[in-house]
Tab-separated table of C-alpha atoms and ligand atoms in Angstrom:
chain	number	residue	atom	x	y	z
P	1	MET	CA	-0.063	0.036	-0.006
P	2	THR	CA	1.432	3.307	-0.918
P	3	ILE	CA	0.723	6.208	1.337
P	4	VAL	CA	1.707	9.723	0.526
P	5	ASP	CA	2.872	11.723	3.495
P	6	MET	CA	1.286	15.163	3.751
P	7	PRO	CA	2.113	16.462	7.212
P	8	SER	CA	-0.519	18.608	9.005
P	9	PRO	CA	0.239	21.116	11.625
P	10	ASN	CA	-3.154	20.410	13.124
P	11	HIS	CA	-2.452	17.810	15.598
P	12	THR	CA	-1.335	17.281	19.361
P	13	SER	CA	1.878	15.523	19.894
P	14	GLY	CA	1.452	12.111	21.527
P	15	ARG	CA	-1.799	10.903	22.924
P	16	LYS	CA	-1.760	11.824	26.602
P	17	LYS	CA	-1.935	8.557	28.441
P	18	TYR	CA	-3.971	6.880	25.680
P	19	ARG	CA	-3.397	4.660	22.663
P	20	PRO	CA	-5.543	4.088	19.536
P	21	GLU	CA	-8.524	1.805	20.390
P	22	ALA	CA	-10.727	2.415	17.425
P	23	VAL	CA	-10.876	3.706	13.898
P	24	VAL	CA	-13.256	6.634	13.085
P	25	ILE	CA	-14.644	6.700	9.489
P	26	HIS	CA	-15.428	10.157	8.068
P	27	ILE	CA	-16.505	11.573	4.659
P	28	MET	CA	-14.895	14.755	3.383
P	29	GLU	CA	-17.783	16.534	1.974
P	30	GLY	CA	-15.329	17.377	-0.832
P	31	THR	CA	-12.392	16.240	-2.668
P	32	LEU	CA	-9.071	14.705	-1.582
P	33	SER	CA	-7.088	17.728	-2.901
P	34	GLY	CA	-9.372	20.053	-1.180
P	35	THR	CA	-8.872	18.188	2.012
P	36	ASP	CA	-5.113	18.122	1.652
P	37	SER	CA	-5.065	21.915	1.615
P	38	TRP	CA	-7.703	22.391	4.343
P	39	PHE	CA	-5.965	20.003	6.714
P	40	ARG	CA	-2.529	21.451	6.045
P	41	ASP	CA	-3.765	24.993	6.658
P	42	PRO	CA	-3.003	25.938	10.343
P	43	HIS	CA	-6.194	28.063	10.494
P	44	SER	CA	-8.536	25.284	9.783
P	45	LYS	CA	-7.520	23.688	13.097
P	46	VAL	CA	-8.756	20.255	11.750
P	47	SER	CA	-7.148	17.165	10.515
P	48	ALA	CA	-7.422	13.396	10.337
P	49	HIS	CA	-4.728	10.705	10.266
P	50	TYR	CA	-5.568	9.726	6.735
P	51	GLY	CA	-7.455	10.637	3.697
P	52	ILE	CA	-8.440	8.273	0.870
P	53	GLY	CA	-9.468	9.377	-2.673
P	54	LYS	CA	-11.884	7.712	-4.978
P	55	ASN	CA	-8.910	6.319	-6.890
P	56	GLY	CA	-7.709	4.468	-3.779
P	57	GLU	CA	-4.894	7.019	-3.231
P	58	ILE	CA	-3.983	7.373	0.614
P	59	HIS	CA	-2.609	10.550	2.043
P	60	GLN	CA	-1.278	10.635	5.700
P	61	TYR	CA	-1.647	13.973	7.524
P	62	VAL	CA	-0.855	12.908	11.094
P	63	PRO	CA	1.255	10.016	12.305
P	64	GLU	CA	-0.843	7.435	14.219
P	65	MET	CA	1.101	7.942	17.454
P	66	ASN	CA	-0.164	11.615	17.510
P	67	THR	CA	-3.562	12.901	17.994
P	68	ALA	CA	-5.310	14.303	14.937
P	69	TRP	CA	-8.240	16.634	15.341
P	70	HIS	CA	-11.058	14.773	13.891
P	71	ALA	CA	-13.524	13.815	16.483
P	72	GLY	CA	-13.105	15.855	19.529
P	73	ARG	CA	-16.629	16.787	19.987
P	74	VAL	CA	-19.076	14.346	21.681
P	75	ASN	CA	-22.852	14.755	21.455
P	76	ALA	CA	-25.348	12.061	22.494
P	77	PRO	CA	-22.903	9.439	21.555
P	78	SER	CA	-24.380	5.978	20.462
P	79	TRP	CA	-20.959	4.210	20.524
P	80	PRO	CA	-20.683	1.914	23.593
P	81	LEU	CA	-17.045	2.186	23.918
P	82	ILE	CA	-16.861	5.997	24.439
P	83	LYS	CA	-14.863	7.007	27.420
P	84	SER	CA	-16.855	8.796	29.997
P	85	ALA	CA	-14.968	11.134	32.330
P	86	GLY	CA	-17.882	11.369	34.799
P	87	ASN	CA	-20.215	14.238	35.374
P	88	GLY	CA	-21.595	14.003	31.840
P	89	LEU	CA	-18.152	14.772	30.460
P	90	TYR	CA	-16.132	12.632	28.156
P	91	ILE	CA	-12.450	11.978	27.389
P	92	ASN	CA	-11.737	13.684	24.202
P	93	PRO	CA	-12.103	10.883	21.647
P	94	ASN	CA	-9.232	12.167	19.656
P	95	TYR	CA	-6.803	10.777	22.132
P	96	TYR	CA	-7.846	7.073	21.500
P	97	THR	CA	-8.960	6.882	18.044
P	98	ILE	CA	-7.549	7.045	14.518
P	99	GLY	CA	-9.516	9.144	11.918
P	100	ILE	CA	-9.800	8.257	8.125
P	101	GLU	CA	-11.417	10.703	5.846
P	102	HIS	CA	-12.862	9.620	2.376
P	103	GLU	CA	-13.445	11.482	-0.637
P	104	GLY	CA	-17.113	12.370	-1.533
P	105	LYS	CA	-20.166	13.649	-0.067
P	106	GLU	CA	-22.675	12.142	2.491
P	107	ASP	CA	-24.914	10.885	-0.217
P	108	SER	CA	-22.224	9.760	-2.915
P	109	GLU	CA	-21.690	6.115	-3.581
P	110	TRP	CA	-18.584	4.552	-2.526
P	111	ASN	CA	-16.622	2.721	-5.384
P	112	GLU	CA	-14.698	-0.440	-4.941
P	113	GLU	CA	-11.168	1.249	-5.122
P	114	MET	CA	-11.987	3.441	-2.144
P	115	TYR	CA	-13.428	0.398	-0.210
P	116	LEU	CA	-10.316	-1.626	-1.068
P	117	ALA	CA	-7.995	1.153	-0.106
P	118	SER	CA	-9.743	1.940	3.071
P	119	SER	CA	-10.310	-1.684	4.331
P	120	GLY	CA	-6.534	-2.432	3.564
P	121	LEU	CA	-5.516	0.679	5.738
P	122	ILE	CA	-8.039	-0.342	8.393
P	123	LYS	CA	-6.571	-3.957	8.431
P	124	ASP	CA	-3.073	-2.412	8.928
P	125	ILE	CA	-4.069	0.045	11.705
P	126	CYS	CA	-6.094	-2.730	13.587
P	127	THR	CA	-3.043	-5.197	13.355
P	128	ASN	CA	-0.488	-2.599	14.431
P	129	TRP	CA	-2.451	-1.487	17.523
P	130	SER	CA	-4.185	-4.871	18.456
P	131	ILE	CA	-7.502	-3.288	17.794
P	132	PRO	CA	-10.396	-5.930	17.353
P	133	LEU	CA	-11.589	-5.666	13.751
P	134	ASP	CA	-15.330	-5.435	14.528
P	135	ARG	CA	-18.295	-3.016	14.312
P	136	LEU	CA	-17.501	-1.644	17.853
P	137	HIS	CA	-13.901	-0.622	17.032
P	138	VAL	CA	-14.482	0.594	13.342
P	139	ILE	CA	-17.117	3.226	13.690
P	140	GLY	CA	-18.727	6.095	11.983
P	141	HIS	CA	-18.146	9.671	13.276
P	142	HIS	CA	-21.846	10.325	13.954
P	143	GLU	CA	-21.580	7.634	16.427
P	144	ILE	CA	-19.519	9.947	18.502
P	145	TYR	CA	-21.144	13.175	17.419
P	146	SER	CA	-24.682	12.707	16.667
P	147	LEU	CA	-25.151	16.282	15.131
P	148	LYS	CA	-23.300	15.151	12.196
P	149	THR	CA	-24.310	12.637	9.554
P	150	CYS	CA	-20.635	11.769	8.708
P	151	PRO	CA	-19.655	9.473	7.196
P	152	GLY	CA	-23.009	9.686	5.376
P	153	THR	CA	-25.592	7.280	4.186
P	154	LYS	CA	-23.923	5.300	1.594
P	155	VAL	CA	-20.894	3.771	3.214
P	156	ASP	CA	-21.230	0.145	4.434
P	157	ILE	CA	-18.918	0.002	7.408
P	158	ASN	CA	-19.533	-3.791	7.805
P	159	LYS	CA	-18.380	-4.273	4.174
P	160	LEU	CA	-15.161	-2.318	5.311
P	161	ILE	CA	-14.632	-4.672	8.185
P	162	ARG	CA	-15.439	-7.787	6.103
P	163	LEU	CA	-12.882	-6.742	3.492
P	164	ALA	CA	-10.332	-6.172	6.139
P	165	GLY	CA	-10.853	-9.708	7.383
P	166	GLY	CA	-12.759	-8.839	10.524
P	167	ASN	CA	-15.817	-10.130	12.232
P	168	VAL	CA	-19.120	-8.304	11.418
P	169	ALA	CA	-21.261	-10.332	13.745
P	170	VAL	CA	-21.569	-8.286	16.994
P	171	PRO	CA	-24.096	-9.887	19.233
P	172	ALA	CA	-26.698	-7.646	20.732
P	173	VAL	CA	-25.961	-5.994	23.992
P	174	THR	CA	-27.817	-7.884	26.674
P	175	GLY	CA	-28.495	-6.638	30.172
P	176	SER	CA	-26.448	-9.150	31.910
P	177	ILE	CA	-24.130	-12.130	31.299
P	178	THR	CA	-23.732	-14.822	33.774
P	179	PRO	CA	-20.162	-16.135	33.208
P	180	ALA	CA	-18.929	-19.136	35.341
P	181	LYS	CA	-17.008	-17.579	38.160
P	182	MET	CA	-14.023	-19.131	39.787
P	183	ALA	CA	-12.876	-17.788	43.087
P	184	GLU	CA	-9.089	-16.830	43.172
P	185	LYS	CA	-7.999	-13.932	45.192
P	186	GLY	CA	-4.842	-12.217	43.878
P	187	LYS	CA	-3.268	-9.157	42.715
P	188	VAL	CA	-2.364	-7.755	39.254
P	189	THR	CA	-0.581	-4.782	37.927
P	190	THR	CA	-2.076	-2.940	34.751
P	191	LYS	CA	0.151	-2.914	31.744
P	192	THR	CA	-1.754	-0.277	29.880
P	193	ARG	CA	-4.695	1.915	30.706
P	194	LEU	CA	-7.348	-0.537	31.691
P	195	ASN	CA	-11.123	-0.183	31.674
P	196	ILE	CA	-13.202	-1.810	34.475
P	197	ARG	CA	-16.604	-2.884	33.277
P	198	PRO	CA	-19.887	-4.246	34.819
P	199	GLN	CA	-19.592	-7.346	32.767
P	200	PRO	CA	-16.762	-9.209	31.138
P	201	ASN	CA	-17.332	-7.756	27.717
P	202	THR	CA	-16.142	-4.458	25.933
P	203	ARG	CA	-19.876	-3.935	24.881
P	204	PHE	CA	-20.437	-2.655	28.398
P	205	LYS	CA	-19.262	0.793	29.257
P	206	PRO	CA	-16.326	1.180	31.440
P	207	ILE	CA	-17.218	2.290	35.010
P	208	ILE	CA	-13.643	3.330	35.649
P	209	THR	CA	-10.530	3.609	33.632
P	210	VAL	CA	-7.169	2.682	35.488
P	211	ASP	CA	-3.740	4.158	34.653
P	212	PRO	CA	-0.937	1.803	33.698
P	213	ASN	CA	1.314	0.357	36.606
P	214	VAL	CA	-1.609	0.479	39.138
P	215	GLN	CA	-2.241	-2.825	41.356
P	216	LEU	CA	-5.655	-4.142	41.335
P	217	ALA	CA	-7.033	-6.903	43.559
P	218	HIS	CA	-9.255	-9.564	42.211
P	219	ASP	CA	-11.522	-11.974	43.899
P	220	GLY	CA	-11.689	-14.356	40.986
P	221	PHE	CA	-11.934	-14.816	37.198
P	222	THR	CA	-13.862	-16.402	34.456
P	223	ASN	CA	-12.733	-17.830	31.073
P	224	ASP	CA	-16.196	-17.175	29.599
P	225	GLY	CA	-15.414	-13.418	28.951
P	226	GLU	CA	-15.264	-11.711	25.604
P	227	VAL	CA	-12.464	-13.203	23.615
P	228	ILE	CA	-9.863	-10.335	22.811
P	229	SER	CA	-6.664	-11.423	20.946
P	230	GLY	CA	-7.458	-15.046	21.766
P	231	ILE	CA	-7.864	-14.519	25.542
P	232	GLY	CA	-11.117	-14.777	27.109
P	233	LYS	CA	-10.038	-14.705	30.760
P	234	TRP	CA	-11.505	-11.788	32.807
P	235	TYR	CA	-10.829	-10.963	36.447
P	236	TYR	CA	-13.524	-9.817	38.742
P	237	THR	CA	-13.161	-7.340	41.660
P	238	ASP	CA	-14.604	-7.610	45.145
P	239	GLU	CA	-17.480	-5.312	43.884
P	240	GLY	CA	-18.146	-7.687	41.059
P	241	ASN	CA	-16.734	-5.676	38.169
P	242	TRP	CA	-14.603	-7.052	35.508
P	243	PHE	CA	-11.272	-6.288	33.685
P	244	TRP	CA	-9.637	-8.264	30.874
P	245	SER	CA	-6.737	-10.318	31.925
P	246	GLY	CA	-4.700	-9.547	28.668
P	247	SER	CA	-3.990	-6.016	29.963
P	248	VAL	CA	-2.585	-7.005	33.372
P	249	THR	CA	0.263	-9.038	34.860
P	250	LYS	CA	0.219	-11.050	37.970
P	251	VAL	CA	1.681	-9.777	41.196
P	252	SER	CA	3.291	-12.686	43.046
P	253	MET	CA	4.775	-10.715	45.969
P	254	LEU	CA	3.425	-10.255	49.413
P	255	PRO	CA	0.726	-7.751	49.837
P	256	ILE	CA	1.370	-4.308	48.984
P	257	PRO	CA	-1.068	-1.556	49.906
P	258	LEU	CA	-3.403	-0.948	47.064
P	259	ILE	CA	-3.586	2.228	45.085
P	260	GLU	CA	-6.835	3.964	45.485
P	261	VAL	CA	-8.524	4.010	42.297
P	262	SER	CA	-10.736	6.877	41.641
P	263	PRO	CA	-12.902	7.887	38.561
P	264	ALA	CA	-11.005	9.965	36.077
P	265	ILE	CA	-11.479	13.546	36.420
P	266	GLY	CA	-13.336	15.040	33.504
P	267	ASP	CA	-11.066	16.415	30.773
P	268	PHE	CA	-12.005	19.966	30.294
P	269	THR	CA	-11.395	20.552	26.534
P	270	VAL	CA	-10.021	23.725	24.954
P	271	GLU	CA	-13.212	23.745	22.915
P	272	GLN	CA	-15.437	23.895	25.947
P	273	ILE	CA	-13.530	26.808	27.283
P	274	LYS	CA	-13.590	28.456	23.872
P	275	GLU	CA	-17.262	27.869	23.299
P	276	ALA	CA	-18.576	29.018	26.769
P	277	SER	CA	-16.241	31.985	27.362
P	278	GLY	CA	-16.445	33.407	23.632
P	279	ALA	CA	-12.604	33.186	23.633
P	280	LYS	CA	-10.461	32.824	20.508
P	281	ALA	CA	-9.187	29.506	20.019
P	282	ALA	CA	-5.594	30.630	20.769
P	283	SER	CA	-6.666	32.323	24.023
P	284	ALA	CA	-8.727	29.317	25.133
P	285	ALA	CA	-5.677	27.053	24.488
P	286	LYS	CA	-3.227	29.510	26.436
P	287	PHE	CA	-5.679	29.526	29.499
P	288	HIS	CA	-6.702	25.942	29.283
P	289	PRO	CA	-4.083	24.506	31.890
P	290	PHE	CA	-4.839	27.314	34.403
P	291	ILE	CA	-8.459	27.101	34.189
P	292	VAL	CA	-8.339	23.362	34.560
P	293	ASP	CA	-6.211	24.002	37.704
P	294	THR	CA	-8.466	26.690	38.869
P	295	CYS	CA	-11.610	24.479	38.519
P	296	THR	CA	-9.880	21.745	40.209
P	297	LYS	CA	-8.882	23.764	43.266
P	298	TYR	CA	-12.230	25.449	43.660
P	299	GLU	CA	-14.402	22.357	42.875
P	300	ILE	CA	-15.730	23.902	39.698
P	301	ASN	CA	-16.240	20.373	38.755
P	302	THR	CA	-19.682	19.826	37.297
P	303	PRO	CA	-20.908	20.862	33.694
P	304	ILE	CA	-23.238	23.439	35.204
P	305	ARG	CA	-20.498	25.071	37.499
P	306	ARG	CA	-17.942	25.146	34.717
P	307	LEU	CA	-20.443	26.512	32.230
P	308	CYS	CA	-21.550	29.494	34.499
P	309	PHE	CA	-18.040	30.122	35.524
P	310	LEU	CA	-16.941	30.363	31.924
P	311	ALA	CA	-19.788	32.310	30.724
P	312	GLN	CA	-19.276	34.922	33.634
P	313	VAL	CA	-15.462	35.021	33.383
P	314	GLY	CA	-15.663	35.139	29.599
P	315	HIS	CA	-17.875	38.223	29.922
P	316	GLU	CA	-15.696	39.976	32.533
P	317	SER	CA	-12.479	39.326	30.504
P	318	GLY	CA	-13.899	40.150	26.972
P	319	GLY	CA	-13.538	36.473	25.969
P	320	LEU	CA	-10.534	35.672	28.080
P	321	PHE	CA	-8.694	38.588	26.567
P	322	PHE	CA	-8.195	41.237	28.986
P	323	THR	CA	-6.427	40.513	32.191
P	324	GLU	CA	-6.103	44.133	33.452
P	325	GLU	CA	-8.823	46.868	33.398
P	326	LEU	CA	-8.503	49.415	30.574
P	327	ALA	CA	-9.145	52.369	32.680
P	328	SER	CA	-6.342	53.921	34.763
P	329	GLY	CA	-7.830	53.047	38.078
P	330	ARG	CA	-7.684	56.584	39.344
P	331	ASP	CA	-11.425	56.523	39.733
P	332	TYR	CA	-10.788	54.103	42.835
P	333	GLU	CA	-8.426	56.452	44.428
P	334	GLY	CA	-9.328	57.010	48.122
P	335	ARG	CA	-12.203	54.376	48.189
P	336	ALA	CA	-12.119	53.254	51.730
P	337	ASP	CA	-14.654	50.480	50.992
P	338	LEU	CA	-12.003	48.903	48.726
P	339	GLY	CA	-9.319	49.684	51.239
P	340	ASN	CA	-7.526	52.078	49.083
P	341	THR	CA	-6.289	54.053	52.051
P	342	HIS	CA	-2.611	54.955	50.669
P	343	PRO	CA	-1.991	57.540	47.908
P	344	GLY	CA	-1.720	55.675	44.523
P	345	ASP	CA	-3.747	52.665	45.677
P	346	GLY	CA	-6.359	53.261	42.997
P	347	THR	CA	-4.160	52.867	40.073
P	348	LEU	CA	-1.916	50.218	41.783
P	349	TYR	CA	-4.861	48.079	42.628
P	350	LYS	CA	-7.055	48.470	39.643
P	351	GLY	CA	-8.963	45.652	38.247
P	352	ARG	CA	-6.761	42.446	37.326
P	353	GLY	CA	-7.393	38.932	36.515
P	354	LEU	CA	-10.292	37.128	34.771
P	355	ILE	CA	-12.785	38.631	37.217
P	356	GLN	CA	-11.163	41.866	37.804
P	357	ILE	CA	-9.992	41.791	41.398
P	358	THR	CA	-9.972	45.451	42.538
P	359	GLY	CA	-8.780	47.364	45.570
P	360	ARG	CA	-6.194	47.014	48.387
P	361	PHE	CA	-8.435	44.731	50.507
P	362	ASN	CA	-8.958	42.109	47.842
P	363	TYR	CA	-5.285	42.217	46.905
P	364	GLU	CA	-4.266	41.829	50.346
P	365	ALA	CA	-6.776	38.900	51.038
P	366	LEU	CA	-5.583	37.117	47.897
P	367	SER	CA	-1.883	37.614	48.947
P	368	LYS	CA	-2.778	36.037	52.196
P	369	ASP	CA	-4.777	33.129	50.827
P	370	PHE	CA	-2.087	32.277	48.132
P	371	GLY	CA	0.832	32.884	50.264
P	372	GLU	CA	2.092	35.281	47.581
P	373	ASP	CA	2.776	39.179	47.484
P	374	PHE	CA	0.417	40.836	45.205
P	375	ILE	CA	0.742	44.104	47.087
P	376	THR	CA	4.132	44.801	46.021
P	377	HIS	CA	3.660	43.207	42.708
P	378	PRO	CA	-0.112	43.631	41.577
P	379	GLU	CA	0.944	43.045	38.041
P	380	ARG	CA	1.280	39.270	38.887
P	381	LEU	CA	-2.459	39.021	38.501
P	382	GLY	CA	-2.495	39.969	34.929
P	383	GLY	CA	-0.862	42.339	32.386
P	384	LYS	CA	-3.111	44.136	29.952
P	385	ASN	CA	-4.219	41.159	27.731
P	386	VAL	CA	-3.679	37.500	27.070
P	387	ASN	CA	-1.154	38.136	24.193
P	388	VAL	CA	1.423	39.781	26.426
P	389	CYS	CA	0.815	37.986	29.741
P	390	MET	CA	3.558	35.766	31.091
P	391	PRO	CA	2.460	32.234	32.184
P	392	GLU	CA	2.464	33.147	35.814
P	393	GLN	CA	0.069	36.104	35.061
P	394	LEU	CA	-2.225	33.724	33.209
P	395	LYS	CA	-2.113	31.393	36.110
P	396	TYR	CA	-2.943	34.006	38.703
P	397	ALA	CA	-5.498	35.685	36.357
P	398	ALA	CA	-7.406	32.322	36.343
P	399	LEU	CA	-6.813	31.393	39.986
P	400	SER	CA	-8.011	34.846	41.328
P	401	ALA	CA	-11.175	34.376	39.362
P	402	GLY	CA	-11.737	31.089	40.954
P	403	TRP	CA	-10.861	32.442	44.278
P	404	PHE	CA	-13.341	35.209	43.952
P	405	TRP	CA	-16.093	32.659	42.672
P	406	ASN	CA	-15.340	30.538	45.640
P	407	LYS	CA	-15.504	33.344	48.201
P	408	ARG	CA	-18.940	34.300	47.040
P	409	ASN	CA	-20.043	30.603	47.055
P	410	LEU	CA	-21.022	30.683	43.533
P	411	ASN	CA	-20.870	26.885	42.917
P	412	ALA	CA	-23.878	26.666	45.176
P	413	SER	CA	-25.796	29.174	43.154
P	414	ALA	CA	-24.816	27.377	39.962
P	415	ASP	CA	-26.037	24.111	41.322
P	416	GLN	CA	-29.657	25.720	41.465
P	417	ILE	CA	-29.580	25.870	37.592
P	418	ASP	CA	-30.981	23.042	35.535
P	419	ILE	CA	-28.740	22.700	32.628
P	420	HIS	CA	-31.469	20.852	30.552
P	421	LYS	CA	-33.869	23.910	30.750
P	422	PRO	CA	-33.572	27.157	29.082
P	423	ILE	CA	-31.226	29.655	31.064
P	424	ASP	CA	-33.356	32.765	30.147
P	425	GLU	CA	-36.591	32.169	31.929
P	426	GLY	CA	-37.995	30.942	35.067
P	427	ASP	CA	-35.873	29.841	38.056
P	428	ASN	CA	-32.750	29.408	35.877
P	429	LEU	CA	-32.823	33.060	35.019
P	430	THR	CA	-33.312	34.143	38.708
P	431	HIS	CA	-30.229	32.102	39.831
P	432	PHE	CA	-28.163	33.140	36.779
P	433	LYS	CA	-28.977	36.774	37.686
P	434	MET	CA	-28.029	36.105	41.256
P	435	ILE	CA	-24.494	35.027	40.123
P	436	THR	CA	-24.287	38.042	37.879
P	437	LYS	CA	-25.122	40.179	40.839
P	438	LYS	CA	-22.594	38.651	43.094
P	439	ILE	CA	-20.036	39.218	40.534
P	440	ASN	CA	-20.934	42.626	39.036
P	441	GLY	CA	-22.739	44.284	41.787
P	442	GLY	CA	-25.528	44.746	39.388
P	443	PHE	CA	-26.695	43.299	36.060
P	444	ASN	CA	-24.383	44.983	33.654
P	445	GLY	CA	-23.777	42.772	30.480
P	446	LEU	CA	-26.498	40.285	31.601
P	447	ALA	CA	-27.467	39.706	27.839
P	448	ASP	CA	-23.888	38.816	26.903
P	449	ARG	CA	-23.339	36.651	29.870
P	450	ILE	CA	-26.588	34.838	29.007
P	451	GLN	CA	-25.626	34.483	25.400
P	452	LYS	CA	-22.117	32.956	26.328
P	453	TYR	CA	-23.975	30.419	28.461
P	454	ILE	CA	-26.168	29.565	25.559
P	455	ASN	CA	-23.232	29.279	23.138
P	456	GLY	CA	-21.428	26.994	25.472
P	457	VAL	CA	-24.309	24.667	26.744
P	458	ALA	CA	-24.308	22.181	23.942
P	459	PHE	CA	-20.659	21.493	24.802
P	460	PHE	CA	-21.453	20.641	28.448
P	461	ARG	CA	-24.611	18.528	28.247
U	501	LIG	ZN1	-16.520	13.335	10.386
């Protein structure tokens, strides 16, 4: 198989802690040459690992060990193996999938050349990464993102799998399986990231994903689990959940304290930050690690809390752009209520950070809580705008906003909002206005704050 290299800048190096576990089939809604230029344009911010033309030509844009940007959004996924991150969030599927684009439109027929090239490529990918060749591991893009029809109505994914030599017969998901259990207490260490499931079968969604090199205890095993790479042995835990034996090695030593396994904390995507705050992609990306840290620190850890926080902070900062008030701050001079008792305090302690921390009192309180000196160095909370901020300024711009949010107990207010109902009416509006009032002192910019929430909500439900 000849593969033409066409490197795209639109990718993430590596795959975080993940590895390819499935192939996602796409349709280009265009031509191979059009896709070549679109994926190689840094402004498009999209890519896939491969593109296949109607003549069977294969172009590679991103190496398989890197993360292509082809299926990062999740909406009402029907794919049983989607990785949940808890709280209604998902691990970005780009980290654990390989994307293949195909020339044509959603309703154009696929010819044999394209089927053959695609199935050959799928076969190689699945062999290289030990991905089972079946309908659970070769999927259409819309199974992850239901708002798209991609890869369209014409492609026969079963045919692709059959041509690749795989097994198209996937038994229907049943409510429970009753495997023959054999008691055998013991310990194993995970070799790779490992999913723990309610049944010994990958058709059941993982409950928890465990990192490599973690010790797990088991109470027993079955040989009646799903056969993966020839191995049908699965272990069960004391809670009755299951993991595949092929991903672990036995520990034959004396007992070692078990590492506490906790559910994965939701990955907060750049896209969620961008959409809910109204930020440009570059600003959202710059702030991403600091907003993640902030949300962890202040338990802004549910979809509704994150969405409200980002909509409000997005408004206050002009879309994660300004980290320092534009005005000189002279208007705050002598404001005793802000603690501005020394000459020059007004300009020195003008609004900074993503929620505009203002006045000597607040700067002092923040210094105390963070163990940092923002009195001598107020500029550490943010400098003019995101483009000129040092990483430390981005960090404290985000953290100070979380601090302010936390001081006013705004998580509790956000918790009153029902994310499945409109934000601009009824109780939802009342609570959203209350958050606005606690941040702004009034309702300035309420319409923009609401709009940001509305723009972002689809990315959090
Ligand atoms: Zn697609």
